[in-house]
């Protein structure tokens, strides 16, 4: 969400510098913030963003933690929400009976609303489609664990859409530029590096 917000602000600054019609430019965009913590998705995104906060999936957790092969018994759902740097828990936030259907429907509405509103620019004969960017962090739990499922859902949804879409991704990695050459593993929270490594292998 922070990365998407910075992208939004940089576009706003660039339009202001060019003295163009800011609203005309933003009519070509739709920004959506997705997180496993409602308070953080609201805190880190501008008011113009649409936000999706995934509900903490507690209803079937005790049974599913024994059934889902990617979950372990030592994993926990935080009372305040959030994946707490656990990639598998982030995946479960989407991949469960409590959230899956409603989350997919929200993504479908995002695409439909874009085509109805922002997507009017797609009628220009020089434009062959829209770029759909998934921007996420690979170090934490939510971004690194949820992006494969979100990408898969959006790929299916846009295949059935009226317009052409090009699905793109941009992920941030934990900082490596200030580490000593012989530091193995890097001297930082090891979860960040483990999550990033696993996410890149999965990608």
PDB file of C-alpha atoms in Angstrom:
ATOM      1  CA  UNK A   1       0.000   0.000   0.000  1.00  0.00           C
ATOM      2  CA  UNK A   2       2.862   2.377   0.779  1.00  0.00           C
ATOM      3  CA  UNK A   3       4.446   1.653  -2.607  1.00  0.00           C
ATOM      4  CA  UNK A   4       1.181   2.263  -4.460  1.00  0.00           C
ATOM      5  CA  UNK A   5       0.641   5.491  -2.512  1.00  0.00           C
ATOM      6  CA  UNK A   6       4.111   6.733  -3.476  1.00  0.00           C
ATOM      7  CA  UNK A   7       3.361   5.919  -7.118  1.00  0.00           C
ATOM      8  CA  UNK A   8       0.151   7.927  -6.889  1.00  0.00           C
ATOM      9  CA  UNK A   9       1.954  10.904  -5.301  1.00  0.00           C
ATOM     10  CA  UNK A  10       4.725  10.840  -7.911  1.00  0.00           C
ATOM     11  CA  UNK A  11       2.160  10.919 -10.738  1.00  0.00           C
ATOM     12  CA  UNK A  12       0.403  13.815  -9.026  1.00  0.00           C
ATOM     13  CA  UNK A  13       3.672  15.734  -8.682  1.00  0.00           C
ATOM     14  CA  UNK A  14       4.627  15.060 -12.288  1.00  0.00           C
ATOM     15  CA  UNK A  15       1.284  16.313 -13.612  1.00  0.00           C
ATOM     16  CA  UNK A  16       1.548  19.428 -11.448  1.00  0.00           C
ATOM     17  CA  UNK A  17       5.043  20.101 -12.819  1.00  0.00           C
ATOM     18  CA  UNK A  18       3.756  19.775 -16.403  1.00  0.00           C
ATOM     19  CA  UNK A  19       0.780  22.001 -15.535  1.00  0.00           C
ATOM     20  CA  UNK A  20      -1.547  19.493 -17.161  1.00  0.00           C
ATOM     21  CA  UNK A  21      -5.116  18.673 -16.268  1.00  0.00           C
ATOM     22  CA  UNK A  22      -4.603  16.502 -13.200  1.00  0.00           C
ATOM     23  CA  UNK A  23      -8.110  15.036 -13.208  1.00  0.00           C
ATOM     24  CA  UNK A  24      -7.843  14.096 -16.886  1.00  0.00           C
ATOM     25  CA  UNK A  25      -4.687  12.138 -16.101  1.00  0.00           C
ATOM     26  CA  UNK A  26      -6.114  10.416 -13.035  1.00  0.00           C
ATOM     27  CA  UNK A  27      -9.225   9.440 -14.992  1.00  0.00           C
ATOM     28  CA  UNK A  28      -6.959   6.920 -16.700  1.00  0.00           C
ATOM     29  CA  UNK A  29      -6.010   5.231 -13.425  1.00  0.00           C
ATOM     30  CA  UNK A  30      -7.681   3.215 -10.700  1.00  0.00           C
ATOM     31  CA  UNK A  31      -5.746   2.619  -7.473  1.00  0.00           C
ATOM     32  CA  UNK A  32      -6.684  -0.184  -5.070  1.00  0.00           C
ATOM     33  CA  UNK A  33      -5.056  -0.923  -1.712  1.00  0.00           C
ATOM     34  CA  UNK A  34      -5.327  -4.479  -0.354  1.00  0.00           C
ATOM     35  CA  UNK A  35      -4.178  -5.583   3.094  1.00  0.00           C
ATOM     36  CA  UNK A  36      -4.852  -8.050   5.888  1.00  0.00           C
ATOM     37  CA  UNK A  37      -5.213  -5.199   8.406  1.00  0.00           C
ATOM     38  CA  UNK A  38      -8.077  -2.735   7.933  1.00  0.00           C
ATOM     39  CA  UNK A  39      -6.445   0.072   9.928  1.00  0.00           C
ATOM     40  CA  UNK A  40      -3.190  -0.108   7.947  1.00  0.00           C
ATOM     41  CA  UNK A  41      -4.805  -0.142   4.501  1.00  0.00           C
ATOM     42  CA  UNK A  42      -6.692   3.019   5.467  1.00  0.00           C
ATOM     43  CA  UNK A  43      -3.630   4.642   7.063  1.00  0.00           C
ATOM     44  CA  UNK A  44      -1.249   4.075   4.158  1.00  0.00           C
ATOM     45  CA  UNK A  45      -3.478   4.890   1.179  1.00  0.00           C
ATOM     46  CA  UNK A  46      -4.750   8.273  -0.073  1.00  0.00           C
ATOM     47  CA  UNK A  47      -8.489   8.993   0.096  1.00  0.00           C
ATOM     48  CA  UNK A  48      -8.869   8.475  -3.655  1.00  0.00           C
ATOM     49  CA  UNK A  49      -7.859   4.814  -3.339  1.00  0.00           C
ATOM     50  CA  UNK A  50     -10.405   2.038  -3.213  1.00  0.00           C
ATOM     51  CA  UNK A  51      -9.465  -0.258  -0.325  1.00  0.00           C
ATOM     52  CA  UNK A  52     -10.016  -3.939   0.364  1.00  0.00           C
ATOM     53  CA  UNK A  53      -9.325  -5.187   3.882  1.00  0.00           C
ATOM     54  CA  UNK A  54      -9.413  -8.960   4.207  1.00  0.00           C
ATOM     55  CA  UNK A  55     -11.347 -10.204   7.217  1.00  0.00           C
ATOM     56  CA  UNK A  56      -9.400 -12.312   9.724  1.00  0.00           C
ATOM     57  CA  UNK A  57     -10.469 -15.866   8.708  1.00  0.00           C
ATOM     58  CA  UNK A  58     -11.150 -17.356  12.135  1.00  0.00           C
ATOM     59  CA  UNK A  59     -14.319 -19.372  11.369  1.00  0.00           C
ATOM     60  CA  UNK A  60     -12.623 -22.547  10.083  1.00  0.00           C
ATOM     61  CA  UNK A  61      -9.045 -21.908  11.208  1.00  0.00           C
ATOM     62  CA  UNK A  62      -8.747 -24.664  13.828  1.00  0.00           C
ATOM     63  CA  UNK A  63      -9.878 -27.332  11.369  1.00  0.00           C
ATOM     64  CA  UNK A  64      -8.089 -25.901   8.324  1.00  0.00           C
ATOM     65  CA  UNK A  65      -4.701 -25.597  10.034  1.00  0.00           C
ATOM     66  CA  UNK A  66      -4.700 -29.404  10.194  1.00  0.00           C
ATOM     67  CA  UNK A  67      -5.992 -29.876   6.635  1.00  0.00           C
ATOM     68  CA  UNK A  68      -4.266 -27.233   4.476  1.00  0.00           C
ATOM     69  CA  UNK A  69      -0.799 -28.587   3.564  1.00  0.00           C
ATOM     70  CA  UNK A  70       0.900 -25.171   3.615  1.00  0.00           C
ATOM     71  CA  UNK A  71      -0.222 -24.344   7.180  1.00  0.00           C
ATOM     72  CA  UNK A  72       1.639 -25.508  10.299  1.00  0.00           C
ATOM     73  CA  UNK A  73       0.293 -26.044  13.798  1.00  0.00           C
ATOM     74  CA  UNK A  74       2.652 -23.416  15.253  1.00  0.00           C
ATOM     75  CA  UNK A  75       1.135 -20.684  13.049  1.00  0.00           C
ATOM     76  CA  UNK A  76      -1.296 -18.225  14.601  1.00  0.00           C
ATOM     77  CA  UNK A  77      -3.917 -15.729  13.495  1.00  0.00           C
ATOM     78  CA  UNK A  78      -3.353 -12.367  15.160  1.00  0.00           C
ATOM     79  CA  UNK A  79      -6.383 -10.963  17.018  1.00  0.00           C
ATOM     80  CA  UNK A  80      -5.837  -7.555  15.433  1.00  0.00           C
ATOM     81  CA  UNK A  81      -5.489  -9.010  11.944  1.00  0.00           C
ATOM     82  CA  UNK A  82      -2.469  -9.126   9.688  1.00  0.00           C
ATOM     83  CA  UNK A  83      -0.288 -11.976   8.519  1.00  0.00           C
ATOM     84  CA  UNK A  84       2.528 -11.065  10.982  1.00  0.00           C
ATOM     85  CA  UNK A  85       5.236 -11.921   8.426  1.00  0.00           C
ATOM     86  CA  UNK A  86       3.810 -15.415   7.839  1.00  0.00           C
ATOM     87  CA  UNK A  87       3.453 -15.997   4.063  1.00  0.00           C
ATOM     88  CA  UNK A  88       1.272 -19.067   4.529  1.00  0.00           C
ATOM     89  CA  UNK A  89      -1.143 -17.178   6.790  1.00  0.00           C
ATOM     90  CA  UNK A  90      -1.410 -14.416   4.192  1.00  0.00           C
ATOM     91  CA  UNK A  91      -2.272 -17.000   1.557  1.00  0.00           C
ATOM     92  CA  UNK A  92      -4.908 -18.440   3.880  1.00  0.00           C
ATOM     93  CA  UNK A  93      -6.505 -14.997   4.241  1.00  0.00           C
ATOM     94  CA  UNK A  94      -7.611 -15.411   0.609  1.00  0.00           C
ATOM     95  CA  UNK A  95      -7.648 -19.191   0.190  1.00  0.00           C
ATOM     96  CA  UNK A  96     -10.449 -20.007   2.656  1.00  0.00           C
ATOM     97  CA  UNK A  97     -14.225 -20.390   2.542  1.00  0.00           C
ATOM     98  CA  UNK A  98     -14.808 -17.295   4.664  1.00  0.00           C
ATOM     99  CA  UNK A  99     -13.098 -14.784   2.338  1.00  0.00           C
ATOM    100  CA  UNK A 100     -12.439 -16.289  -1.097  1.00  0.00           C
ATOM    101  CA  UNK A 101     -15.760 -15.666  -2.842  1.00  0.00           C
ATOM    102  CA  UNK A 102     -16.305 -12.128  -1.555  1.00  0.00           C
ATOM    103  CA  UNK A 103     -12.687 -11.142  -2.288  1.00  0.00           C
ATOM    104  CA  UNK A 104     -12.912 -12.402  -5.860  1.00  0.00           C
ATOM    105  CA  UNK A 105     -16.187 -10.533  -6.330  1.00  0.00           C
ATOM    106  CA  UNK A 106     -14.531  -7.333  -5.089  1.00  0.00           C
ATOM    107  CA  UNK A 107     -11.726  -7.766  -7.637  1.00  0.00           C
ATOM    108  CA  UNK A 108     -14.303  -8.355 -10.378  1.00  0.00           C
ATOM    109  CA  UNK A 109     -16.053  -5.106  -9.398  1.00  0.00           C
ATOM    110  CA  UNK A 110     -12.739  -3.235  -9.510  1.00  0.00           C
ATOM    111  CA  UNK A 111     -12.212  -4.318 -13.131  1.00  0.00           C
ATOM    112  CA  UNK A 112     -15.817  -3.546 -14.080  1.00  0.00           C
ATOM    113  CA  UNK A 113     -15.675  -0.084 -12.497  1.00  0.00           C
ATOM    114  CA  UNK A 114     -12.388   0.656 -14.228  1.00  0.00           C
ATOM    115  CA  UNK A 115     -13.916  -0.175 -17.595  1.00  0.00           C
ATOM    116  CA  UNK A 116     -16.999   1.936 -16.849  1.00  0.00           C
ATOM    117  CA  UNK A 117     -15.086   4.964 -15.524  1.00  0.00           C
ATOM    118  CA  UNK A 118     -11.320   5.169 -15.902  1.00  0.00           C
ATOM    119  CA  UNK A 119     -11.321   2.819 -18.870  1.00  0.00           C
ATOM    120  CA  UNK A 120     -13.045   5.287 -21.160  1.00  0.00           C
ATOM    121  CA  UNK A 121      -9.585   6.156 -22.471  1.00  0.00           C
ATOM    122  CA  UNK A 122      -9.355   2.587 -23.799  1.00  0.00           C
ATOM    123  CA  UNK A 123     -11.752   3.585 -26.579  1.00  0.00           C
ATOM    124  CA  UNK A 124      -8.890   5.497 -28.179  1.00  0.00           C
ATOM    125  CA  UNK A 125      -7.880   3.565 -31.309  1.00  0.00           C
ATOM    126  CA  UNK A 126      -4.182   4.080 -30.481  1.00  0.00           C
ATOM    127  CA  UNK A 127      -4.525   2.231 -27.158  1.00  0.00           C
ATOM    128  CA  UNK A 128      -4.570  -1.557 -27.345  1.00  0.00           C
ATOM    129  CA  UNK A 129      -5.272  -2.312 -23.706  1.00  0.00           C
ATOM    130  CA  UNK A 130      -4.688  -1.415 -20.068  1.00  0.00           C
ATOM    131  CA  UNK A 131      -1.716  -2.209 -17.854  1.00  0.00           C
ATOM    132  CA  UNK A 132      -2.702  -3.836 -14.567  1.00  0.00           C
ATOM    133  CA  UNK A 133       0.103  -3.601 -12.016  1.00  0.00           C
ATOM    134  CA  UNK A 134       0.418  -5.633  -8.825  1.00  0.00           C
ATOM    135  CA  UNK A 135       2.813  -3.769  -6.516  1.00  0.00           C
ATOM    136  CA  UNK A 136       3.936  -5.604  -3.390  1.00  0.00           C
ATOM    137  CA  UNK A 137       6.681  -6.193  -0.876  1.00  0.00           C
ATOM    138  CA  UNK A 138       8.428  -9.560  -0.911  1.00  0.00           C
ATOM    139  CA  UNK A 139       9.809  -9.294   2.614  1.00  0.00           C
ATOM    140  CA  UNK A 140       6.661  -9.208   4.732  1.00  0.00           C
ATOM    141  CA  UNK A 141       3.907 -11.771   5.006  1.00  0.00           C
ATOM    142  CA  UNK A 142       0.925 -10.160   3.279  1.00  0.00           C
ATOM    143  CA  UNK A 143       2.543  -9.006   0.042  1.00  0.00           C
ATOM    144  CA  UNK A 144       4.775 -12.030  -0.503  1.00  0.00           C
ATOM    145  CA  UNK A 145       2.116 -14.574   0.427  1.00  0.00           C
ATOM    146  CA  UNK A 146      -0.929 -13.099  -1.296  1.00  0.00           C
ATOM    147  CA  UNK A 147       0.452 -11.888  -4.620  1.00  0.00           C
ATOM    148  CA  UNK A 148       0.426 -15.289  -6.432  1.00  0.00           C
ATOM    149  CA  UNK A 149      -3.275 -15.805  -5.649  1.00  0.00           C
ATOM    150  CA  UNK A 150      -4.194 -12.206  -6.480  1.00  0.00           C
ATOM    151  CA  UNK A 151      -2.273 -12.435  -9.765  1.00  0.00           C
ATOM    152  CA  UNK A 152      -4.033 -15.693 -10.640  1.00  0.00           C
ATOM    153  CA  UNK A 153      -7.458 -14.260  -9.871  1.00  0.00           C
ATOM    154  CA  UNK A 154      -6.823 -11.094 -11.875  1.00  0.00           C
ATOM    155  CA  UNK A 155      -5.495 -13.131 -14.787  1.00  0.00           C
ATOM    156  CA  UNK A 156      -8.763 -15.098 -14.903  1.00  0.00           C
ATOM    157  CA  UNK A 157     -10.969 -12.027 -14.372  1.00  0.00           C
ATOM    158  CA  UNK A 158      -9.280  -9.971 -17.098  1.00  0.00           C
ATOM    159  CA  UNK A 159      -9.397 -12.901 -19.531  1.00  0.00           C
ATOM    160  CA  UNK A 160     -13.198 -12.664 -19.351  1.00  0.00           C
ATOM    161  CA  UNK A 161     -13.279  -8.838 -19.450  1.00  0.00           C
ATOM    162  CA  UNK A 162     -14.342  -6.692 -22.406  1.00  0.00           C
ATOM    163  CA  UNK A 163     -10.961  -4.969 -22.744  1.00  0.00           C
ATOM    164  CA  UNK A 164      -7.397  -6.209 -23.221  1.00  0.00           C
ATOM    165  CA  UNK A 165      -5.200  -6.231 -20.123  1.00  0.00           C
ATOM    166  CA  UNK A 166      -1.475  -6.674 -19.642  1.00  0.00           C
ATOM    167  CA  UNK A 167      -0.748  -8.078 -16.191  1.00  0.00           C
ATOM    168  CA  UNK A 168       2.486  -6.719 -14.702  1.00  0.00           C
ATOM    169  CA  UNK A 169       4.215  -6.963 -11.338  1.00  0.00           C
ATOM    170  CA  UNK A 170       6.643  -4.920  -9.279  1.00  0.00           C
ATOM    171  CA  UNK A 171       7.998  -6.308  -6.016  1.00  0.00           C
ATOM    172  CA  UNK A 172      10.369  -4.751  -3.505  1.00  0.00           C
ATOM    173  CA  UNK A 173      13.115  -6.748  -1.788  1.00  0.00           C
ATOM    174  CA  UNK A 174      14.721  -6.263   1.635  1.00  0.00           C
ATOM    175  CA  UNK A 175      17.731  -3.928   1.474  1.00  0.00           C
ATOM    176  CA  UNK A 176      21.022  -5.613   0.671  1.00  0.00           C
ATOM    177  CA  UNK A 177      23.157  -2.585  -0.210  1.00  0.00           C
ATOM    178  CA  UNK A 178      24.366  -1.868   3.341  1.00  0.00           C
ATOM    179  CA  UNK A 179      25.356  -5.410   4.340  1.00  0.00           C
ATOM    180  CA  UNK A 180      28.888  -6.658   4.790  1.00  0.00           C
ATOM    181  CA  UNK A 181      30.037  -8.932   1.971  1.00  0.00           C
ATOM    182  CA  UNK A 182      30.489 -11.931   4.271  1.00  0.00           C
ATOM    183  CA  UNK A 183      27.221 -11.524   6.183  1.00  0.00           C
ATOM    184  CA  UNK A 184      25.342 -14.831   5.889  1.00  0.00           C
ATOM    185  CA  UNK A 185      22.489 -14.743   6.622  1.00  0.00           C
ATOM    186  CA  UNK A 186      22.063 -10.963   6.391  1.00  0.00           C
ATOM    187  CA  UNK A 187      22.077  -9.231   9.759  1.00  0.00           C
ATOM    188  CA  UNK A 188      18.417  -8.227   9.830  1.00  0.00           C
ATOM    189  CA  UNK A 189      15.083  -9.832  10.619  1.00  0.00           C
ATOM    190  CA  UNK A 190      15.605 -13.232   9.012  1.00  0.00           C
ATOM    191  CA  UNK A 191      11.902 -13.538   8.188  1.00  0.00           C
ATOM    192  CA  UNK A 192      12.208 -10.738   5.632  1.00  0.00           C
ATOM    193  CA  UNK A 193      14.929 -12.564   3.697  1.00  0.00           C
ATOM    194  CA  UNK A 194      13.300 -15.976   4.036  1.00  0.00           C
ATOM    195  CA  UNK A 195       9.981 -14.596   2.783  1.00  0.00           C
ATOM    196  CA  UNK A 196      11.610 -12.823  -0.152  1.00  0.00           C
ATOM    197  CA  UNK A 197      13.652 -15.873  -1.156  1.00  0.00           C
ATOM    198  CA  UNK A 198      10.625 -18.166  -0.987  1.00  0.00           C
ATOM    199  CA  UNK A 199       8.393 -15.709  -2.839  1.00  0.00           C
ATOM    200  CA  UNK A 200      10.914 -15.350  -5.674  1.00  0.00           C
ATOM    201  CA  UNK A 201      11.270 -19.133  -5.952  1.00  0.00           C
ATOM    202  CA  UNK A 202       7.480 -19.417  -6.110  1.00  0.00           C
ATOM    203  CA  UNK A 203       7.303 -16.676  -8.728  1.00  0.00           C
TER     204      UNK A 203
END
